[in-house]
Tab-separated table of C-alpha atoms in Angstrom:
chain	number	residue	atom	x	y	z
A	969	MET	CA	-76.587	48.990	-113.776
A	970	LYS	CA	-75.325	46.473	-111.489
A	971	GLN	CA	-71.902	44.621	-112.118
A	972	ALA	CA	-72.308	40.903	-112.439
A	973	ASP	CA	-70.975	38.688	-109.638
A	974	LEU	CA	-68.292	36.063	-110.856
A	975	GLY	CA	-69.178	33.816	-108.063
A	976	LEU	CA	-65.637	33.809	-106.728
A	977	ASP	CA	-65.292	33.371	-103.070
A	978	LEU	CA	-62.041	35.461	-102.462
A	979	SER	CA	-62.099	34.949	-98.646
A	980	ALA	CA	-61.651	31.183	-99.060
A	981	LYS	CA	-58.439	31.517	-101.146
A	982	ARG	CA	-55.540	30.311	-99.600
A	983	THR	CA	-52.370	31.852	-101.435
A	984	ARG	CA	-49.041	30.321	-101.139
A	985	LYS	CA	-47.771	33.136	-98.935
A	986	ARG	CA	-50.827	32.437	-96.479
A	987	GLN	CA	-50.020	28.717	-96.667
A	988	PHE	CA	-46.426	29.382	-95.869
A	989	LEU	CA	-47.174	31.856	-92.985
A	990	ASP	CA	-49.727	29.494	-91.470
A	991	GLU	CA	-46.971	26.641	-91.614
A	992	MET	CA	-44.515	28.974	-89.951
A	993	GLU	CA	-47.088	29.766	-87.020
A	994	ARG	CA	-47.288	26.308	-86.224
A	995	VAL	CA	-43.448	25.210	-86.471
A	996	VAL	CA	-41.597	28.332	-84.979
A	997	PRO	CA	-41.509	28.074	-81.305
A	998	TRP	CA	-42.651	31.626	-80.676
A	999	SER	CA	-43.134	31.798	-77.019
A	1000	ALA	CA	-39.647	30.225	-76.427
A	1001	LEU	CA	-38.022	32.618	-78.680
A	1002	VAL	CA	-39.798	35.731	-76.969
A	1003	ALA	CA	-38.792	34.233	-73.427
A	1004	LEU	CA	-35.117	33.998	-74.687
A	1005	ILE	CA	-35.020	37.596	-76.071
A	1006	GLU	CA	-37.387	39.390	-73.475
A	1007	PRO	CA	-34.620	40.046	-70.890
A	1008	HIS	CA	-32.491	42.121	-73.557
A	1009	TYR	CA	-35.666	43.742	-75.067
A	1010	THR	CA	-36.074	47.561	-74.345
A	1011	LYS	CA	-39.179	47.704	-72.182
A	1012	LYS	CA	-40.181	51.510	-71.823
A	1013	SER	CA	-38.247	54.415	-72.613
A	1014	SER	CA	-38.700	58.013	-70.787
A	1015	VAL	CA	-38.188	59.697	-74.413
A	1016	GLY	CA	-39.409	59.072	-77.665
A	1017	ARG	CA	-42.258	56.741	-78.985
A	1018	PRO	CA	-43.133	53.568	-76.787
A	1019	PRO	CA	-41.647	50.276	-78.136
A	1020	PHE	CA	-43.759	47.866	-79.975
A	1021	ALA	CA	-44.441	44.373	-78.568
A	1022	LEU	CA	-41.392	42.097	-78.654
A	1023	ALA	CA	-43.532	39.353	-80.265
A	1024	SER	CA	-44.557	41.726	-83.025
A	1025	MET	CA	-41.031	42.832	-83.797
A	1026	LEU	CA	-39.721	39.354	-83.842
A	1027	ARG	CA	-42.436	38.237	-86.237
A	1028	ILE	CA	-41.363	41.365	-88.463
A	1029	HIS	CA	-37.753	40.286	-88.269
A	1030	PHE	CA	-38.839	36.754	-89.619
A	1031	LEU	CA	-41.039	38.306	-92.502
A	1032	GLN	CA	-37.943	40.160	-93.404
A	1033	GLN	CA	-35.788	37.172	-93.656
A	1034	TRP	CA	-38.409	34.969	-95.383
A	1035	PHE	CA	-39.243	37.434	-98.063
A	1036	ALA	CA	-36.052	39.295	-98.477
A	1037	LEU	CA	-37.244	42.593	-97.565
A	1038	SER	CA	-35.051	45.708	-96.473
A	1039	ASP	CA	-36.098	47.925	-93.720
A	1040	PRO	CA	-37.829	50.447	-95.944
A	1041	ALA	CA	-39.422	47.523	-98.000
A	1042	MET	CA	-40.773	45.955	-94.563
A	1043	GLY	CA	-42.246	49.354	-93.448
A	1044	GLU	CA	-44.091	49.717	-96.731
A	1045	ALA	CA	-45.250	45.951	-96.726
A	1046	LEU	CA	-46.706	46.436	-93.367
A	1047	PHE	CA	-48.851	49.320	-94.766
A	1048	ASP	CA	-49.563	47.579	-98.158
A	1049	VAL	CA	-50.025	43.823	-96.902
A	1050	PRO	CA	-52.750	43.062	-94.649
A	1051	LEU	CA	-51.461	39.384	-94.130
A	1052	PHE	CA	-48.266	40.648	-92.964
A	1053	ARG	CA	-49.953	43.012	-90.296
A	1054	GLU	CA	-52.065	39.790	-89.336
A	1055	PHE	CA	-48.992	37.623	-89.062
A	1056	ALA	CA	-47.081	40.140	-86.911
A	1057	GLN	CA	-50.055	40.459	-84.812
A	1058	LEU	CA	-50.498	44.170	-85.196
A	1059	PRO	CA	-54.055	45.231	-84.003
A	1060	THR	CA	-56.286	45.938	-87.011
A	1061	GLY	CA	-57.012	49.354	-87.612
A	1062	VAL	CA	-53.839	50.548	-85.854
A	1063	ALA	CA	-52.876	54.215	-86.551
A	1064	ARG	CA	-49.198	53.584	-85.693
A	1065	LEU	CA	-47.258	50.914	-87.470
A	1066	PRO	CA	-43.312	50.216	-87.138
A	1067	ASP	CA	-41.524	52.197	-89.706
A	1068	GLU	CA	-38.111	51.447	-91.224
A	1069	SER	CA	-36.277	53.036	-88.444
A	1070	THR	CA	-38.112	51.194	-85.748
A	1071	ILE	CA	-37.554	47.992	-87.586
A	1072	LEU	CA	-33.887	48.894	-88.098
A	1073	ARG	CA	-33.346	49.175	-84.169
């Protein structure tokens, strides 16, 4: 027996969270902020894991502030909320996401 289709187009639904993040995408001067921080950002380390892109880490920091998330909660949210991964410009299907210690540093 096949389940009845309710006729809902969930892909067209724009949640308040999506609307807010779309607006922040437009109003925050991302390239200017990245240019300001870039001289101070760790480029590459000879030990440990390679650093994540500066733009992604900056966006993660803003997500934490906007949604009042701690470092552990932000790490979990990146796994659980595809919208957050999309906003942070993390590649889809990425095997490695920033964890709480990466976000902390």
